[in-house]
Coordinates of C-alpha atoms in Angstrom, one line a residue:
M1 CA 20.3 22.5 22.2
I2 CA 17.2 20.2 22.0
R3 CA 18.2 16.6 21.8
V4 CA 16.0 14.4 19.6
L5 CA 15.6 10.6 19.3
L6 CA 14.2 9.2 16.0
A7 CA 12.1 6.0 16.1
D8 CA 10.9 4.7 12.7
D9 CA 11.3 1.3 11.1
Q10 CA 12.1 2.9 7.7
G11 CA 15.7 4.0 7.3
L12 CA 14.9 6.4 4.6
V13 CA 12.4 8.2 6.8
R14 CA 14.9 8.4 9.6
A15 CA 17.5 9.8 7.2
G16 CA 15.1 12.5 6.0
L17 CA 14.1 13.5 9.5
R18 CA 17.8 13.6 10.6
A19 CA 18.7 15.9 7.7
L20 CA 15.8 18.2 8.5
L21 CA 16.3 18.4 12.3
D22 CA 20.1 18.6 12.2
G23 CA 19.7 21.6 9.8
A24 CA 18.2 23.6 12.6
D25 CA 20.6 25.5 14.8
D26 CA 18.9 24.5 18.1
L27 CA 18.1 20.8 17.3
A28 CA 20.4 17.7 17.3
V29 CA 19.5 14.1 16.6
V30 CA 21.2 12.0 19.2
G31 CA 20.0 8.5 18.2
E32 CA 17.9 6.4 15.9
A33 CA 15.7 3.3 16.6
A34 CA 14.1 0.9 14.1
N35 CA 11.4 -0.3 16.5
G36 CA 9.6 0.6 19.7
G37 CA 11.6 -1.6 22.0
M38 CA 14.9 0.0 20.8
A39 CA 13.3 3.4 21.2
V40 CA 12.6 2.7 24.8
A41 CA 16.1 1.4 25.4
L42 CA 17.7 4.4 23.7
A43 CA 15.4 6.8 25.6
R44 CA 16.7 5.3 28.9
E45 CA 20.3 5.5 27.7
L46 CA 20.4 8.8 25.9
R47 CA 17.7 10.8 27.8
P48 CA 16.6 12.9 24.8
D49 CA 14.4 15.9 25.2
V50 CA 12.0 14.7 22.5
V51 CA 11.3 11.4 20.8
L52 CA 9.8 11.4 17.3
M53 CA 7.9 8.1 17.4
D54 CA 6.4 6.3 14.4
I55 CA 3.0 4.9 15.5
R56 CA 3.3 1.6 13.6
M57 CA 6.6 -0.4 14.0
P58 CA 7.4 -4.1 14.3
D59 CA 7.9 -5.9 17.6
V60 CA 6.8 -3.0 19.8
D61 CA 4.5 -0.4 18.3
G62 CA 4.8 3.3 18.9
V63 CA 1.8 3.5 21.3
T64 CA 3.2 0.8 23.6
A65 CA 6.7 2.3 23.4
T66 CA 5.3 5.7 24.3
R67 CA 3.5 4.3 27.3
R68 CA 6.6 2.6 28.5
I69 CA 8.5 5.9 28.3
T70 CA 5.9 8.0 30.0
D71 CA 5.3 5.5 32.7
D72 CA 9.0 5.5 33.6
P73 CA 9.6 8.0 36.4
Q74 CA 13.3 8.3 35.3
L75 CA 12.1 9.5 31.9
S76 CA 9.6 12.1 33.1
A77 CA 11.4 14.9 31.2
V78 CA 11.2 13.0 27.9
R79 CA 8.4 14.1 25.6
V80 CA 7.0 12.1 22.7
V81 CA 5.6 13.3 19.4
M82 CA 3.8 10.6 17.5
L83 CA 4.2 10.4 13.7
T84 CA 2.0 8.5 11.3
T85 CA 1.3 8.3 7.6
F86 CA -2.5 8.1 8.0
V87 CA -4.7 9.9 10.5
E88 CA -7.0 7.4 12.1
E89 CA -9.3 8.3 15.1
E90 CA -8.3 5.4 17.3
D91 CA -4.6 6.0 16.6
V92 CA -4.7 9.6 17.7
F93 CA -6.7 9.0 20.8
A94 CA -4.5 5.9 21.8
A95 CA -1.4 8.0 21.2
L96 CA -2.5 10.8 23.5
R97 CA -3.8 8.4 26.2
S98 CA -0.4 6.8 26.2
G99 CA 1.2 10.1 27.1
A100 CA 2.3 11.5 23.8
S101 CA 2.6 15.2 23.8
G102 CA 1.7 15.6 20.1
F103 CA 0.6 13.9 16.9
L104 CA 1.7 14.7 13.4
V105 CA 1.2 13.2 10.0
K106 CA 4.4 12.6 8.0
D107 CA 3.4 14.8 5.2
A108 CA 3.5 17.9 7.5
E109 CA 5.5 20.8 6.3
P110 CA 9.2 20.7 7.4
E111 CA 8.9 23.8 9.4
E112 CA 5.8 22.5 11.1
L113 CA 7.7 19.4 12.3
V114 CA 10.7 21.5 13.5
Q115 CA 8.3 23.8 15.4
A116 CA 6.5 20.8 16.9
V117 CA 9.8 19.6 18.4
R118 CA 10.4 23.0 19.9
I119 CA 6.9 23.3 21.3
V120 CA 7.0 19.9 22.9
A121 CA 10.6 20.4 24.2
R122 CA 9.5 23.4 26.2
G123 CA 6.9 21.4 28.0
D124 CA 3.8 22.3 26.0
A125 CA 1.6 20.0 23.9
L126 CA 1.1 20.1 20.2
L127 CA -2.6 20.1 19.5
S128 CA -2.2 20.8 15.8
P129 CA -3.0 20.3 13.0
A130 CA -6.7 21.0 13.6
V131 CA -7.6 17.5 12.4
T132 CA -6.0 16.1 15.5
R133 CA -8.3 18.0 17.8
A134 CA -11.3 17.2 15.6
V135 CA -10.4 13.5 15.8
I136 CA -10.2 13.7 19.6
R137 CA -13.6 15.3 19.6
R138 CA -15.2 12.7 17.4
S139 CA -13.6 9.8 19.2
V140 CA -14.6 10.8 22.7
G141 CA -17.9 12.3 21.7
A142 CA -18.9 9.0 20.0
A143 CA -17.9 6.9 23.0
P144 CA -20.9 5.2 24.7
R145 CA -22.0 6.8 27.9
P146 CA -22.8 4.6 30.9
A147 CA -26.5 4.3 31.9
G148 CA -27.7 6.1 35.0
P149 CA -26.4 9.1 36.7
R150 CA -22.8 9.9 36.0
R151 CA -20.4 10.2 39.0
E152 CA -17.8 12.8 38.6
P153 CA -14.2 11.6 39.1
P154 CA -12.6 12.9 42.4
E155 CA -9.9 14.7 40.5
I156 CA -12.5 16.6 38.5
A157 CA -14.5 17.4 41.6
A158 CA -11.3 19.0 43.1
L159 CA -11.2 21.6 40.4
T160 CA -12.4 25.1 41.2
A161 CA -15.0 26.8 39.0
R162 CA -12.4 28.9 37.3
E163 CA -10.1 25.8 36.7
R164 CA -13.0 24.0 35.1
E165 CA -13.6 26.9 32.8
V166 CA -9.9 26.9 31.9
V167 CA -9.9 23.2 31.3
R168 CA -12.8 23.6 28.9
L169 CA -10.9 26.3 27.0
V170 CA -7.8 24.2 26.8
A171 CA -10.0 21.5 25.3
E172 CA -11.1 24.0 22.7
G173 CA -7.4 24.3 21.7
L174 CA -6.9 27.8 23.1
S175 CA -3.3 28.9 24.1
N176 CA -2.6 30.6 27.4
E177 CA -2.8 33.9 25.6
G178 CA -6.2 32.9 24.1
I179 CA -7.5 31.8 27.5
A180 CA -6.3 35.1 29.0
A181 CA -8.1 37.1 26.4
R182 CA -11.3 35.1 26.9
L183 CA -11.3 35.4 30.7
V184 CA -9.8 38.9 30.7
V185 CA -6.9 37.9 32.9
S186 CA -3.1 38.0 32.4
P187 CA -1.4 35.2 30.4
L188 CA 0.6 34.4 33.6
T189 CA -2.7 33.9 35.5
A190 CA -4.0 31.7 32.8
K191 CA -0.9 29.7 32.8
T192 CA -1.1 29.3 36.6
H193 CA -4.7 28.0 36.3
V194 CA -3.7 25.5 33.6
S195 CA -0.8 24.3 35.7
R196 CA -2.9 23.8 38.8
A197 CA -5.6 22.0 36.8
M198 CA -3.0 19.7 35.3
A199 CA -1.6 18.9 38.7
K200 CA -5.0 18.1 40.2
V201 CA -6.1 15.7 37.4
G202 CA -2.7 14.1 37.0
A203 CA -2.1 15.3 33.4
R204 CA 1.6 15.6 32.5
D205 CA 0.8 18.1 29.7
R206 CA -2.0 19.9 27.8
A207 CA -2.6 17.0 25.5
Q208 CA -3.5 14.7 28.4
L209 CA -5.6 17.5 30.0
V210 CA -7.7 17.5 26.8
V211 CA -8.1 13.8 27.0
V212 CA -9.2 14.0 30.7
A213 CA -11.6 16.9 29.8
Y214 CA -13.4 14.8 27.2
Q215 CA -13.3 11.5 29.1
S216 CA -14.7 13.1 32.2
G217 CA -17.5 14.9 30.3
L218 CA -16.1 18.3 31.4
A219 CA -15.7 19.1 27.7
T220 CA -18.2 17.8 25.1
A221 CA -18.2 17.6 21.4
D222 CA -20.9 20.2 21.2
G223 CA -18.8 22.6 23.2
Y224 CA -15.7 22.1 21.0
S225 CA -14.6 24.9 18.8
P226 CA -12.8 23.5 15.7
G227 CA -11.7 26.9 14.5
S228 CA -9.7 27.8 17.6
T229 CA -6.0 28.4 17.8
P230 CA -3.9 25.3 18.6
G231 CA -2.8 25.2 22.2
Q232 CA 0.9 26.0 22.8

């Protein structure tokens, strides 16, 4: 059973999410929070598998609350999916930088939300809908580059040539199966390369690996494939 914590300042939204998730055989809502501070406190108390976190809440916003959760070593197993009414570039990038494992708009289809919880609970990152990856591309691609020669971060320099290639493919949104097909290797080998790359750069999941790839310049907007399959 996947245990879910809901964090949204609107009671009606929480009620709708609870009804949807409790209707799935493998999901159970274990708590509700009306603001980010309460979400962090309940995450520490209840240790849910997944937190559905509204990005805009009073007192403590969703990005701050997510950062507090992901920075707590005792909550390392807790995953966060950020929810929002409007998709804004800075919100998406801030959410993923804070450690969120996914980002969804509230008008997503019910099954998409349920599947998002399952994907994130098993340790993967939700890089869909496609607009999320497109926003990441635009946000990072538009960021100003420092003048002069660019020094490669030590954690990127530690990657092997194959791991660099795999990271770029993850940044395109390819799944392990997609990476395996592109590189003509087994899905298990692809998964191993992804896991090793994540460990070397300190990314807790694929979403953060995408952020690292763009921030470091390993992946670029020109090399991004907006039509690729979401990473799972």
